[in-house]
Amino acid sequence: MIEKMTKYSFILLSSDTEEFLLQLQSTGMMDITRSRKPVDEKSSALLGRITDCRDTEGFLKKSDFAKDPDISGIQAAAQSAELPDTDPVRFVREQKEKLESIASAIATEKSRMKEYAPWGDFYKSSLDKTASEAGCEIHFFTVSEKGFDSTWGQEYPMQVISRDGKNVWFVTVVPKGGTVTLPAKELPAPAYSAREAEARAEALRAEAVAVKGAILKAREYIPRLEEESISRADELDLYLADAAAVTAAENAVTLFVGFAPTKDDERISEALDTMDAYWFKEEATKDDNPPIKLRNNRFTRQFEVLTGMYGMPVYDEFDPTPILAPFFLLFFAMCLGDAGYGIVLVIAALLFKYKMPDSSFGKMWSLIMTLGIGTMVIGTVLGTFFGVSLSEAAWVPEGLKKCMITGNIAGFPAQMVLSVAIGVVHICLALTVKAVCYTKRFGIKSTVSNWGWLTLIIGGITIGAMALLDVMSSDVTRIAIIVIGIISGLAIYIFNTPGRNPLVNIGSGLWDTYNMATGLLSDVLSYLRLYALGLAGGMLGSAFNTIAGIVFEGCGIPGLNWIFFILVLLLGHTLNIAMSCLGAFVHPLRLTFLEYFKNSGYEGRGQAYRPLATQETNK
C-alpha cells in the first residue's frame, strides 16, 4: 500500500538556511523538494567532482596489475614510491596520461624494430658522416626475391643488406643530388638501428613500470576518495534542497516544502521543535504530488524493486505490488519450469548472501531465494527436474505424480490450457482493479463503461463455466446471458459517459468494443509464453541429458566416460539455466508491464520518497 504522507512548510531567515538543512539532513526523514539535475555551476561542479572521485576510485581498484608480466618490478616501484600531498584525482589522471603516452611510444618502437630489423646494426651518425665526406647519398630499397635482379649492380653501386627468402633489402650509393631509377620500392632512411629501437623500448618499459608502481601506490588514496565522494554527495543533496527553496521578503526569508510519512509525525515534530524555523504541517493531497513510499509485508516488499522499474504510483493511485508479487513469482516459476533449476537458484541466493553481500545480487538474495523456492514447487507440479520428466520416472512416488499437470484438455496440452486460464484470470483481475480504483479516483460517472465491460467479461466467463459444469440449466443460462447482455450493453453503449449525446456514446462504445475485442484476445494469447518458455527449457535440458548419455556410451574408456558425461551435463545445464533465467525474468516482466498494467489502468508517474539524509543515515 502507499504510505500516507504529511506536508510540512517551513519559514526561516535566509541566513539560517544552511544550518537548518544540516539539522534536517541529520534526521533522515524529510523529503525536501529538490531539483533532479544540476541547476547552476556549483551543483554541476559538485556532480563533476563526485563523478571524478568515483571514476578514479574504480580505476584504482581495478589496477592491481596482478597479471602484468612485470608485476614484481611494479610492486618494488610501488614500495619505493612516495605519494605527493596533492589532489588524488589529478595525480592519478596524470599517471594515466603518462602510461597511455608510454604505451603509444612502446608500440611505435616495436613497429620500428620490425621495420629496421632487415638493415642490421649500424650507427646512423657515422653512416651519414661517411656519406657526406665522400660526397654521395645512400638510398634504401626493398623488393621481392623474384623481382630482384643482381645486374642492377652494374648500373648503380649496390649492396644487398639482407634477404629472408621472400624479400630483399639493399642500398645503392650515388653522387649527392643523383637519382636512382629501379623497379623497387625506395624506403626512408632508418632513423636508427633495430637494436637501438629495442633499447628505447626497454627504457620505455622501465618507465612504464615506474608509472604503474606509482598507480599501485596510489591505491592508498581509495579511502580518501570514498570519503570525499560521500561528503560531496551529501553536500550536493543539501545544495539541491536549498536551491529548491522559495525566497521572499527581499531575500530575507526562505520558504521550504517537505514531505514525510504520517506515522513519523510525532518524531518529526519533536525534532523540528528544536530547530530555529517556523513550521506547520497538513495532510498531503494528490494536488501536492507528494513523493511515494510503499509499505508492504515481508513477502511483497521483495518485489517493490519491480514496481520501481516501471514507475511509482501517484498519490491517489493504487500500489500494484501486492498483486504483482504472487503473479510474477508464478510466471517466473512457470517460465523456468524446472524443480532442479529452482534448487540451483536457492543455492545461488545463499552464496550471494554470505559470499557477496555487497553486490547487486547479494542485496537481492531474498528475492532470488523466493523465486527459487517457487520454481521448485511449480517445477515439481509441471513434472520436470533437470530436464528429466518426473511423470515418466519410475523412482518418483505415485502420490507425487498425481499432483503433476500432465495429459490433454480438449485436445490441447494441459499446461497450455493452464497458461491461457492464468492469463484470463490475470486480465480479469486487472479489469476489476481498474474499475474499482477508477471509481475511487474519478467517481462512478466516469467508470460506467468499465463496470459494463467487467460485468460482460467476468459474468460471461462465470456463466459459461457453470453451464459447462451443468450447474445451471439451459433455460437459466439463457436468461442469465440476456440479463448480463442488457446490463453491460446499456453501460457500454448508452451510459458510458452520462450527460453526453447518446449517439456519440454509441459511437464511442463501438470503438471501445473494437479495441477491447482485438486487445484482450492478443493479451490473453500472450500468456502462452508461460507454457512455451517452460516447454523449451525442459526440452533443451532433456536434449543435454541425451547428449551426455550418448557421450557416455560412445566413450569406451572407464572413468573418462564419466568425466565427459559430467562435463556435458554441467556445461549444458549451466547454459540452459542462464538462458532460462533471463527469459523467466524478462517475459513475466513484459506480461506485468504490458498486459496487466495496461488493462488495470496503472500509470506509474509518481516519484519515489527520497528523504534528505547523509550516506550514514541511509545505511
Coordinates of C-alpha atoms in Angstrom, one line a residue:
M1 CA 0.0 0.0 0.0
I2 CA 1.0 3.6 -0.4
E3 CA 2.3 5.3 2.8
K4 CA 0.2 8.3 3.9
M5 CA 2.3 11.5 3.8
T6 CA 2.2 14.7 5.7
K7 CA 3.2 18.0 4.0
Y8 CA 5.5 20.3 6.0
S9 CA 6.0 24.0 5.2
F10 CA 8.9 25.9 6.7
I11 CA 9.6 29.7 7.1
L12 CA 13.0 30.8 8.3
L13 CA 15.6 33.6 7.8
S14 CA 17.7 33.1 4.7
S15 CA 20.9 33.4 6.8
D16 CA 19.8 30.3 8.8
T17 CA 19.1 28.1 5.7
E18 CA 22.3 26.1 5.6
E19 CA 22.3 25.3 9.3
F20 CA 18.6 24.3 9.2
L21 CA 19.1 22.0 6.2
L22 CA 22.1 20.4 8.0
Q23 CA 19.9 19.7 11.0
L24 CA 17.1 18.4 8.8
Q25 CA 19.6 16.2 6.9
S26 CA 20.7 14.6 10.2
T27 CA 17.2 13.3 10.9
G28 CA 17.0 11.5 7.6
M29 CA 13.1 11.7 7.5
M30 CA 12.2 14.7 5.4
D31 CA 11.9 14.7 1.6
I32 CA 12.6 18.3 0.5
T33 CA 11.5 19.3 -3.0
R34 CA 14.7 19.4 -4.9
S35 CA 16.0 19.7 -8.5
R36 CA 16.7 16.4 -10.3
K37 CA 19.7 17.8 -12.2
P38 CA 22.4 20.4 -11.7
V39 CA 20.8 23.8 -11.6
D40 CA 23.9 26.0 -11.8
E41 CA 27.7 26.0 -11.9
K42 CA 28.1 25.0 -8.3
S43 CA 25.9 21.9 -8.4
S44 CA 27.4 21.0 -11.8
A45 CA 30.9 21.3 -10.3
L46 CA 29.9 19.1 -7.3
L47 CA 28.4 16.5 -9.5
G48 CA 31.5 16.5 -11.7
R49 CA 33.8 16.1 -8.6
I50 CA 31.7 13.2 -7.4
T51 CA 32.0 11.5 -10.8
D52 CA 35.8 12.1 -10.9
C53 CA 36.2 10.7 -7.4
R54 CA 34.2 7.6 -8.2
D55 CA 35.8 7.0 -11.6
T56 CA 39.3 7.4 -10.1
E57 CA 38.3 5.0 -7.2
G58 CA 37.1 2.5 -9.7
F59 CA 40.2 2.8 -11.8
L60 CA 42.5 2.2 -8.8
K61 CA 40.5 -0.8 -7.6
K62 CA 40.9 -2.5 -11.0
S63 CA 44.6 -1.5 -11.3
D64 CA 46.2 -4.3 -9.2
F65 CA 48.5 -5.4 -12.2
A66 CA 48.4 -8.9 -10.9
K67 CA 48.5 -10.4 -14.4
D68 CA 51.2 -8.0 -15.6
P69 CA 54.5 -9.8 -16.6
D70 CA 56.4 -7.0 -14.7
I71 CA 54.4 -7.4 -11.5
S72 CA 57.5 -7.9 -9.3
G73 CA 59.1 -4.7 -10.7
I74 CA 55.8 -2.8 -10.3
Q75 CA 55.5 -3.9 -6.7
A76 CA 59.1 -2.9 -6.0
A77 CA 58.5 0.5 -7.6
A78 CA 55.3 0.9 -5.5
Q79 CA 57.2 0.2 -2.3
S80 CA 59.8 2.9 -3.1
A81 CA 57.3 5.4 -4.5
E82 CA 56.1 8.4 -2.4
L83 CA 52.7 9.8 -2.9
P84 CA 52.6 13.6 -3.2
D85 CA 50.3 15.6 -0.9
T86 CA 48.1 16.7 -3.8
D87 CA 44.7 16.1 -5.3
P88 CA 44.4 12.3 -5.8
V89 CA 42.2 12.7 -8.9
R90 CA 44.7 15.0 -10.6
F91 CA 47.6 12.8 -9.6
V92 CA 46.0 9.6 -10.9
R93 CA 44.9 11.3 -14.1
E94 CA 48.5 12.5 -14.8
Q95 CA 49.8 8.9 -14.2
K96 CA 47.1 7.5 -16.6
E97 CA 48.1 10.0 -19.3
K98 CA 51.8 9.2 -18.8
L99 CA 51.0 5.5 -19.1
E100 CA 49.0 5.9 -22.2
S101 CA 51.8 8.1 -23.8
I102 CA 54.4 5.5 -22.9
A103 CA 52.3 2.6 -24.2
S104 CA 51.9 4.5 -27.5
A105 CA 55.7 5.2 -27.7
I106 CA 56.4 1.5 -27.0
A107 CA 54.1 0.4 -29.8
T108 CA 56.0 2.9 -32.1
E109 CA 59.4 1.5 -31.1
K110 CA 58.2 -2.1 -31.6
S111 CA 57.0 -1.2 -35.0
R112 CA 60.4 0.4 -35.8
M113 CA 62.2 -2.7 -34.5
K114 CA 60.3 -4.8 -37.1
E115 CA 60.8 -2.1 -39.8
Y116 CA 64.6 -1.6 -39.1
A117 CA 65.5 -5.2 -38.4
P118 CA 66.5 -6.0 -42.1
W119 CA 69.1 -3.2 -42.1
G120 CA 71.2 -4.8 -39.3
D121 CA 73.2 -2.9 -36.7
F122 CA 74.7 0.5 -37.7
Y123 CA 75.3 4.0 -36.3
K124 CA 73.2 6.5 -38.2
S125 CA 75.6 9.4 -37.3
S126 CA 78.7 7.5 -38.6
L127 CA 76.9 6.5 -41.8
D128 CA 75.8 10.0 -42.5
K129 CA 79.2 11.4 -41.8
T130 CA 80.9 8.9 -44.1
A131 CA 78.5 9.6 -47.0
S132 CA 78.9 13.3 -46.5
E133 CA 82.7 13.2 -46.6
A134 CA 82.5 11.0 -49.8
G135 CA 80.0 13.4 -51.4
C136 CA 77.4 10.8 -52.0
E137 CA 74.0 9.7 -50.9
I138 CA 72.7 6.3 -49.7
H139 CA 69.3 5.1 -51.0
F140 CA 67.4 2.3 -49.2
F141 CA 65.3 -0.2 -51.2
T142 CA 63.3 -3.4 -50.8
V143 CA 61.9 -5.7 -53.5
S144 CA 60.5 -9.2 -53.7
E145 CA 63.0 -12.1 -54.2
K146 CA 61.5 -12.8 -57.6
G147 CA 61.7 -9.2 -58.6
F148 CA 65.4 -8.7 -57.6
D149 CA 67.9 -8.5 -60.4
S150 CA 71.6 -8.7 -59.4
T151 CA 72.6 -7.0 -62.7
W152 CA 71.3 -3.7 -61.1
G153 CA 74.8 -3.5 -59.5
Q154 CA 76.3 -2.9 -62.9
E155 CA 74.3 0.3 -63.2
Y156 CA 74.5 1.5 -59.6
P157 CA 76.9 0.7 -56.8
M158 CA 74.7 -1.7 -54.8
Q159 CA 75.0 -3.8 -51.6
V160 CA 72.5 -6.4 -50.5
I161 CA 71.9 -5.9 -46.8
S162 CA 69.6 -8.9 -46.0
R163 CA 67.1 -11.2 -47.5
D164 CA 64.6 -13.6 -46.0
G165 CA 63.6 -15.8 -49.0
K166 CA 60.6 -13.6 -49.8
N167 CA 62.1 -10.1 -49.9
V168 CA 65.5 -8.4 -50.5
W169 CA 66.7 -5.3 -48.8
F170 CA 69.6 -3.4 -50.4
V171 CA 71.2 0.0 -50.7
T172 CA 72.7 2.0 -53.6
V173 CA 75.2 4.7 -53.4
V174 CA 75.0 7.6 -55.9
P175 CA 76.6 11.1 -56.0
K176 CA 74.9 13.8 -53.9
G177 CA 71.8 15.0 -55.8
G178 CA 71.8 11.9 -58.0
T179 CA 68.7 9.8 -58.7
V180 CA 68.1 6.0 -58.8
T181 CA 65.6 4.5 -61.1
L182 CA 64.9 0.9 -60.2
P183 CA 61.7 -1.2 -60.2
A184 CA 61.9 -1.5 -56.4
K185 CA 60.3 0.3 -53.5
E186 CA 62.5 3.0 -52.0
L187 CA 62.2 3.3 -48.3
P188 CA 63.0 6.2 -46.0
A189 CA 66.4 6.0 -44.4
P190 CA 66.1 4.4 -40.9
A191 CA 66.4 6.9 -38.1
Y192 CA 68.5 4.4 -36.1
S193 CA 69.1 0.6 -35.9
A194 CA 66.7 -2.1 -34.7
R195 CA 68.9 -2.7 -31.7
E196 CA 68.6 1.0 -30.7
A197 CA 64.8 0.8 -31.1
E198 CA 64.8 -2.3 -28.9
A199 CA 66.9 -0.4 -26.3
R200 CA 64.5 2.5 -26.4
A201 CA 61.5 0.2 -26.0
E202 CA 63.2 -1.4 -22.9
A203 CA 63.8 2.1 -21.5
L204 CA 60.1 3.0 -22.0
R205 CA 59.1 -0.3 -20.5
A206 CA 61.1 0.5 -17.4
E207 CA 59.5 3.9 -17.3
A208 CA 56.1 2.3 -17.6
V209 CA 56.9 0.0 -14.6
A210 CA 57.7 3.1 -12.5
V211 CA 54.4 4.7 -13.5
K212 CA 52.5 1.5 -12.8
G213 CA 54.2 1.4 -9.4
A214 CA 53.0 4.9 -8.7
I215 CA 49.5 3.9 -9.7
L216 CA 49.7 0.9 -7.4
K217 CA 50.9 3.1 -4.6
A218 CA 48.0 5.5 -5.3
R219 CA 45.6 2.7 -4.2
E220 CA 46.2 4.2 -0.8
Y221 CA 44.1 7.1 -2.0
I222 CA 41.0 4.9 -2.2
P223 CA 39.6 5.5 1.4
R224 CA 40.2 9.2 0.9
L225 CA 38.3 9.2 -2.5
E226 CA 35.5 7.2 -0.9
E227 CA 35.2 9.7 1.9
E228 CA 35.2 12.6 -0.4
S229 CA 32.6 11.2 -2.8
I230 CA 30.3 10.6 0.1
S231 CA 30.8 14.0 1.6
R232 CA 30.4 15.7 -1.8
A233 CA 27.2 13.7 -2.4
D234 CA 25.8 14.9 0.9
E235 CA 26.8 18.4 0.0
L236 CA 25.1 18.2 -3.4
D237 CA 21.9 16.8 -1.9
L238 CA 21.9 19.6 0.6
Y239 CA 22.6 22.2 -2.0
L240 CA 19.9 21.0 -4.4
A241 CA 17.4 21.1 -1.5
D242 CA 18.5 24.6 -0.8
A243 CA 18.2 25.5 -4.5
A244 CA 14.6 24.4 -4.4
A245 CA 13.6 26.8 -1.7
V246 CA 11.4 29.9 -2.4
T247 CA 12.9 33.2 -1.2
A248 CA 10.6 36.0 -0.2
A249 CA 10.6 39.4 1.7
E250 CA 13.5 40.9 -0.2
N251 CA 15.6 37.8 0.1
A252 CA 15.4 37.8 3.9
V253 CA 13.0 34.9 4.4
T254 CA 13.2 31.4 2.9
L255 CA 10.2 29.1 2.4
F256 CA 10.6 25.3 2.2
V257 CA 8.1 22.5 1.4
G258 CA 8.8 18.9 2.5
F259 CA 7.1 15.6 2.9
A260 CA 7.4 12.8 5.4
P261 CA 5.4 9.7 6.3
T262 CA 2.4 10.5 8.6
K263 CA 3.4 7.7 11.0
D264 CA 6.5 9.6 11.8
D265 CA 4.7 12.9 12.7
E266 CA 5.4 12.7 16.4
R267 CA 9.2 12.1 16.0
I268 CA 9.5 14.7 13.3
S269 CA 7.6 17.3 15.3
E270 CA 9.9 16.8 18.3
A271 CA 12.9 17.2 16.0
L272 CA 11.5 20.3 14.3
D273 CA 10.7 22.0 17.6
T274 CA 14.4 22.1 18.4
M275 CA 15.2 24.0 15.2
D276 CA 15.1 27.7 14.6
A277 CA 12.3 27.8 12.0
Y278 CA 8.6 28.4 11.9
W279 CA 6.8 25.4 10.5
F280 CA 3.4 24.0 10.1
K281 CA 2.0 20.7 8.8
E282 CA -1.1 19.5 7.0
E283 CA -2.3 16.3 5.4
A284 CA -0.8 15.8 1.9
T285 CA -3.2 15.6 -1.0
K286 CA -2.8 14.4 -4.6
D287 CA -2.6 18.0 -5.7
D288 CA 0.6 18.4 -3.7
N289 CA 2.1 15.5 -5.7
P290 CA 3.9 14.1 -2.6
P291 CA 6.7 11.5 -3.0
I292 CA 5.7 7.9 -2.8
K293 CA 6.8 5.4 -0.1
L294 CA 5.4 1.9 -0.3
R295 CA 4.5 -0.2 2.8
N296 CA 4.1 -3.9 2.3
N297 CA 4.6 -7.1 4.2
R298 CA 7.9 -9.1 4.1
F299 CA 7.0 -11.2 1.1
T300 CA 5.6 -8.4 -1.1
R301 CA 8.4 -6.0 -0.2
Q302 CA 10.9 -8.1 -2.1
F303 CA 9.0 -7.2 -5.4
E304 CA 8.9 -3.4 -4.8
V305 CA 12.0 -3.1 -7.0
L306 CA 10.0 -4.4 -10.0
T307 CA 7.3 -1.8 -9.3
G308 CA 10.1 0.9 -9.2
M309 CA 11.4 -0.3 -12.6
Y310 CA 8.1 0.6 -14.2
G311 CA 7.4 3.7 -12.1
M312 CA 5.9 4.5 -8.7
P313 CA 2.2 5.1 -8.4
V314 CA 0.8 8.6 -7.9
Y315 CA -0.5 9.5 -4.5
D316 CA -4.2 8.7 -5.2
E317 CA -3.4 5.6 -7.3
F318 CA -3.1 2.0 -6.0
D319 CA 0.1 0.1 -5.1
P320 CA 0.3 -2.7 -7.7
T321 CA 3.0 -4.6 -5.8
P322 CA 0.6 -6.9 -3.7
I323 CA -0.8 -8.3 -7.0
L324 CA 2.4 -8.1 -8.9
A325 CA 4.3 -10.2 -6.3
P326 CA 2.4 -13.6 -6.4
F327 CA 1.7 -13.4 -10.2
F328 CA 5.4 -12.6 -11.0
L329 CA 6.5 -15.4 -8.8
L330 CA 4.1 -17.8 -10.6
F331 CA 5.1 -16.5 -14.0
F332 CA 8.8 -16.8 -13.3
A333 CA 8.4 -20.3 -11.9
M334 CA 6.3 -21.5 -14.9
C335 CA 8.8 -20.0 -17.5
L336 CA 11.8 -21.6 -15.7
G337 CA 9.7 -24.7 -15.2
D338 CA 12.3 -27.0 -13.7
A339 CA 12.4 -28.0 -10.0
G340 CA 16.1 -28.7 -10.2
Y341 CA 16.8 -25.2 -11.5
G342 CA 14.9 -23.9 -8.6
I343 CA 17.3 -25.7 -6.2
V344 CA 20.2 -24.1 -8.1
L345 CA 18.6 -20.6 -7.5
V346 CA 18.2 -21.3 -3.8
I347 CA 21.9 -22.3 -3.5
A348 CA 22.9 -19.3 -5.6
A349 CA 20.9 -17.0 -3.3
L350 CA 22.7 -18.4 -0.2
L351 CA 26.1 -17.9 -1.9
F352 CA 25.1 -14.3 -2.8
K353 CA 24.0 -13.6 0.8
Y354 CA 27.1 -14.9 2.5
K355 CA 29.9 -14.6 -0.1
M356 CA 28.9 -11.4 -2.0
P357 CA 26.6 -9.5 0.4
D358 CA 27.5 -6.0 -1.0
S359 CA 27.0 -7.0 -4.7
S360 CA 23.7 -6.2 -6.5
F361 CA 22.7 -9.9 -6.4
G362 CA 23.7 -10.1 -2.8
K363 CA 21.3 -7.3 -1.9
M364 CA 18.5 -9.2 -3.7
W365 CA 19.3 -12.6 -2.3
S366 CA 15.9 -12.9 -0.6
L367 CA 14.0 -12.3 -3.9
I368 CA 16.3 -14.8 -5.7
M369 CA 15.6 -17.4 -3.0
T370 CA 11.8 -16.8 -3.1
L371 CA 11.9 -17.3 -6.9
G372 CA 13.9 -20.4 -6.5
I373 CA 11.5 -21.9 -3.9
G374 CA 8.6 -21.0 -6.2
T375 CA 10.3 -22.7 -9.1
M376 CA 10.9 -25.8 -7.1
V377 CA 7.2 -26.1 -6.3
I378 CA 5.9 -25.2 -9.7
G379 CA 8.6 -27.3 -11.4
T380 CA 7.5 -30.3 -9.5
V381 CA 3.9 -29.7 -10.4
L382 CA 4.9 -29.4 -14.1
G383 CA 7.0 -32.6 -13.7
T384 CA 10.5 -31.5 -14.7
F385 CA 13.7 -32.0 -12.8
F386 CA 17.0 -31.1 -14.6
G387 CA 15.4 -32.0 -17.9
V388 CA 14.0 -35.3 -16.6
S389 CA 10.3 -35.9 -16.9
L390 CA 9.2 -36.8 -13.4
S391 CA 5.8 -38.1 -14.6
E392 CA 7.6 -40.9 -16.5
A393 CA 10.4 -41.6 -14.0
A394 CA 9.9 -44.9 -12.1
W395 CA 11.6 -43.7 -9.0
V396 CA 9.0 -40.9 -8.4
P397 CA 6.3 -41.8 -5.9
E398 CA 2.8 -42.3 -7.5
G399 CA 1.3 -39.9 -5.0
L400 CA 3.6 -37.1 -6.2
K401 CA 2.8 -37.9 -9.8
K402 CA -0.9 -37.3 -9.1
C403 CA -0.1 -33.7 -8.2
M404 CA 1.5 -33.1 -11.6
I405 CA -0.2 -31.4 -14.5
T406 CA 0.0 -33.8 -17.5
G407 CA -2.1 -35.0 -20.4
N408 CA -4.5 -33.1 -22.6
I409 CA -7.6 -31.0 -22.1
A410 CA -10.0 -30.7 -25.1
G411 CA -7.2 -31.9 -27.3
F412 CA -4.6 -29.4 -26.1
P413 CA -1.7 -29.9 -23.6
A414 CA -3.0 -29.3 -20.1
Q415 CA -0.1 -26.9 -19.3
M416 CA -1.0 -24.8 -22.4
V417 CA -4.6 -24.6 -21.2
L418 CA -3.4 -23.7 -17.7
S419 CA -1.3 -20.8 -19.1
V420 CA -4.3 -19.4 -21.0
A421 CA -6.5 -19.8 -17.9
I422 CA -4.0 -17.9 -15.8
G423 CA -3.9 -15.2 -18.4
V424 CA -7.7 -14.9 -18.3
V425 CA -7.7 -14.6 -14.5
H426 CA -4.9 -12.1 -14.6
I427 CA -6.6 -9.9 -17.2
C428 CA -10.0 -10.1 -15.3
L429 CA -8.2 -9.1 -12.1
A430 CA -6.7 -6.2 -13.9
L431 CA -10.1 -5.0 -15.2
T432 CA -11.5 -5.4 -11.7
V433 CA -8.7 -3.3 -10.2
K434 CA -9.2 -0.7 -12.9
A435 CA -13.0 -0.4 -12.3
V436 CA -12.6 -0.2 -8.5
C437 CA -9.7 2.2 -8.5
Y438 CA -11.0 4.5 -11.2
T439 CA -14.3 4.7 -9.4
K440 CA -12.5 5.7 -6.2
R441 CA -10.4 8.3 -8.0
F442 CA -12.8 9.7 -10.6
G443 CA -16.3 8.8 -9.4
I444 CA -18.9 6.3 -10.7
K445 CA -20.0 8.5 -13.6
S446 CA -16.6 8.3 -15.3
T447 CA -16.4 4.5 -14.9
V448 CA -19.8 3.2 -16.1
S449 CA -18.2 1.7 -19.2
N450 CA -15.5 0.0 -17.1
W451 CA -18.2 -1.7 -15.0
G452 CA -20.1 -2.7 -18.1
W453 CA -17.1 -4.4 -19.6
L454 CA -16.3 -6.0 -16.3
T455 CA -19.8 -7.3 -16.0
L456 CA -19.8 -8.7 -19.5
I457 CA -16.4 -10.4 -19.3
I458 CA -16.5 -11.9 -15.8
G459 CA -20.2 -12.6 -15.9
G460 CA -19.9 -14.3 -19.3
I461 CA -17.0 -16.4 -18.1
T462 CA -18.8 -17.4 -14.9
I463 CA -22.0 -18.4 -16.7
G464 CA -20.1 -20.3 -19.4
A465 CA -18.2 -22.2 -16.7
M466 CA -21.3 -23.1 -14.8
A467 CA -23.1 -24.2 -18.0
L468 CA -20.2 -26.5 -18.9
L469 CA -20.2 -28.0 -15.4
D470 CA -24.0 -28.5 -15.6
V471 CA -24.5 -26.3 -12.6
M472 CA -27.2 -24.3 -14.4
S473 CA -29.9 -25.5 -16.7
S474 CA -30.0 -24.2 -20.3
D475 CA -33.1 -22.0 -19.6
V476 CA -31.4 -20.3 -16.6
T477 CA -28.2 -19.9 -18.6
R478 CA -30.1 -18.2 -21.4
I479 CA -31.9 -15.8 -19.1
A480 CA -28.6 -15.0 -17.3
I481 CA -26.9 -14.3 -20.6
I482 CA -29.7 -12.0 -21.7
V483 CA -29.7 -10.1 -18.4
I484 CA -25.9 -9.6 -18.4
G485 CA -26.0 -8.6 -22.1
I486 CA -28.7 -6.0 -21.4
I487 CA -26.9 -4.5 -18.4
S488 CA -23.5 -4.5 -19.9
G489 CA -24.8 -3.2 -23.3
L490 CA -26.5 -0.2 -21.6
A491 CA -23.4 0.6 -19.6
I492 CA -21.0 0.3 -22.6
Y493 CA -23.1 1.9 -25.4
I494 CA -25.7 4.2 -23.8
F495 CA -24.5 5.4 -20.4
N496 CA -20.7 5.2 -20.9
T497 CA -20.5 9.0 -20.5
P498 CA -23.6 10.3 -18.7
G499 CA -24.9 13.6 -20.0
R500 CA -23.4 13.3 -23.4
N501 CA -25.4 12.8 -26.7
P502 CA -26.5 9.1 -26.8
L503 CA -25.4 8.8 -30.5
V504 CA -21.9 9.9 -29.5
N505 CA -21.9 7.4 -26.7
I506 CA -22.9 4.6 -29.1
G507 CA -20.1 5.5 -31.5
S508 CA -17.6 5.7 -28.6
G509 CA -18.9 2.3 -27.4
L510 CA -18.4 0.7 -30.8
W511 CA -14.9 2.0 -31.0
D512 CA -14.2 0.7 -27.5
T513 CA -15.7 -2.7 -28.5
Y514 CA -13.2 -3.0 -31.4
N515 CA -10.3 -2.1 -29.1
M516 CA -11.4 -4.5 -26.4
A517 CA -12.1 -7.4 -28.7
T518 CA -8.7 -7.2 -30.5
G519 CA -6.7 -6.1 -27.5
L520 CA -8.0 -8.7 -25.0
L521 CA -7.6 -11.5 -27.4
S522 CA -3.9 -10.7 -28.1
D523 CA -3.3 -10.0 -24.4
V524 CA -4.7 -13.4 -23.4
L525 CA -2.7 -15.2 -26.1
S526 CA 0.5 -13.5 -24.8
Y527 CA 0.3 -15.8 -21.8
L528 CA 1.1 -18.8 -24.0
R529 CA 4.7 -17.8 -23.5
L530 CA 4.4 -19.2 -20.0
Y531 CA 3.9 -22.6 -21.5
A532 CA 6.3 -22.1 -24.4
L533 CA 9.3 -21.0 -22.4
G534 CA 8.8 -23.8 -19.8
L535 CA 8.5 -26.3 -22.5
A536 CA 11.6 -25.0 -24.4
G537 CA 13.7 -25.1 -21.3
G538 CA 12.6 -28.6 -20.4
M539 CA 13.2 -29.9 -23.9
L540 CA 16.7 -28.3 -24.0
G541 CA 17.6 -29.8 -20.6
S542 CA 16.4 -33.2 -21.8
A543 CA 18.5 -32.8 -25.0
F544 CA 21.6 -32.2 -22.9
N545 CA 20.8 -35.2 -20.9
T546 CA 20.5 -37.3 -24.1
I547 CA 23.8 -35.9 -25.5
A548 CA 25.5 -36.7 -22.2
G549 CA 24.2 -40.2 -22.4
I550 CA 25.5 -40.6 -26.0
V551 CA 28.9 -39.4 -25.0
F552 CA 29.0 -41.8 -22.0
E553 CA 28.0 -44.7 -24.2
G554 CA 30.4 -43.7 -27.0
C555 CA 33.5 -43.4 -24.8
G556 CA 34.9 -46.9 -24.1
I557 CA 37.5 -45.7 -21.5
P558 CA 36.3 -46.4 -18.0
G559 CA 36.5 -43.3 -15.8
L560 CA 37.0 -40.9 -18.8
N561 CA 33.4 -41.6 -19.9
W562 CA 32.1 -40.4 -16.5
I563 CA 34.2 -37.2 -16.8
F564 CA 32.8 -36.4 -20.2
F565 CA 29.3 -37.3 -19.1
I566 CA 29.5 -34.9 -16.1
L567 CA 31.2 -32.1 -18.1
V568 CA 28.4 -32.2 -20.8
L569 CA 25.7 -32.1 -18.1
L570 CA 27.4 -29.2 -16.2
L571 CA 28.0 -27.1 -19.3
G572 CA 24.7 -27.9 -20.9
H573 CA 22.5 -27.2 -17.8
T574 CA 24.6 -24.1 -16.9
L575 CA 23.9 -22.7 -20.3
N576 CA 20.2 -23.7 -20.1
I577 CA 19.8 -22.2 -16.6
A578 CA 21.4 -18.9 -17.8
M579 CA 19.1 -18.6 -20.8
S580 CA 16.0 -19.8 -19.0
C581 CA 16.5 -17.4 -16.1
L582 CA 16.9 -14.5 -18.5
G583 CA 13.7 -15.5 -20.3
A584 CA 11.9 -16.2 -17.0
F585 CA 12.7 -12.7 -15.8
V586 CA 12.0 -10.7 -19.0
H587 CA 8.8 -12.3 -20.1
P588 CA 6.9 -12.2 -16.8
L589 CA 8.0 -8.6 -16.5
R590 CA 6.5 -8.0 -20.0
L591 CA 3.2 -9.7 -19.0
T592 CA 3.1 -7.5 -15.9
F593 CA 4.1 -4.2 -17.5
L594 CA 2.1 -4.5 -20.8
E595 CA -0.8 -6.9 -20.3
Y596 CA -1.6 -6.3 -16.6
F597 CA -0.7 -2.6 -16.1
K598 CA -2.3 -1.6 -19.4
N599 CA -5.6 -3.3 -18.5
S600 CA -5.5 -2.2 -14.9
G601 CA -5.1 1.5 -15.8
Y602 CA -1.9 1.8 -13.8
E603 CA 0.1 5.0 -14.7
G604 CA 3.2 4.8 -12.6
R605 CA 4.1 8.5 -12.8
G606 CA 4.9 9.0 -9.1
Q607 CA 8.2 10.0 -7.6
A608 CA 9.9 7.8 -5.0
Y609 CA 10.2 9.1 -1.4
R610 CA 13.8 10.2 -1.1
P611 CA 14.5 11.9 2.3
L612 CA 17.3 14.4 2.7
A613 CA 19.9 12.3 4.6
T614 CA 23.6 11.7 4.8
Q615 CA 25.1 8.4 3.5
E616 CA 25.5 7.2 7.0
T617 CA 21.8 7.9 7.8
N618 CA 20.7 6.0 4.8
K619 CA 22.6 2.9 6.0

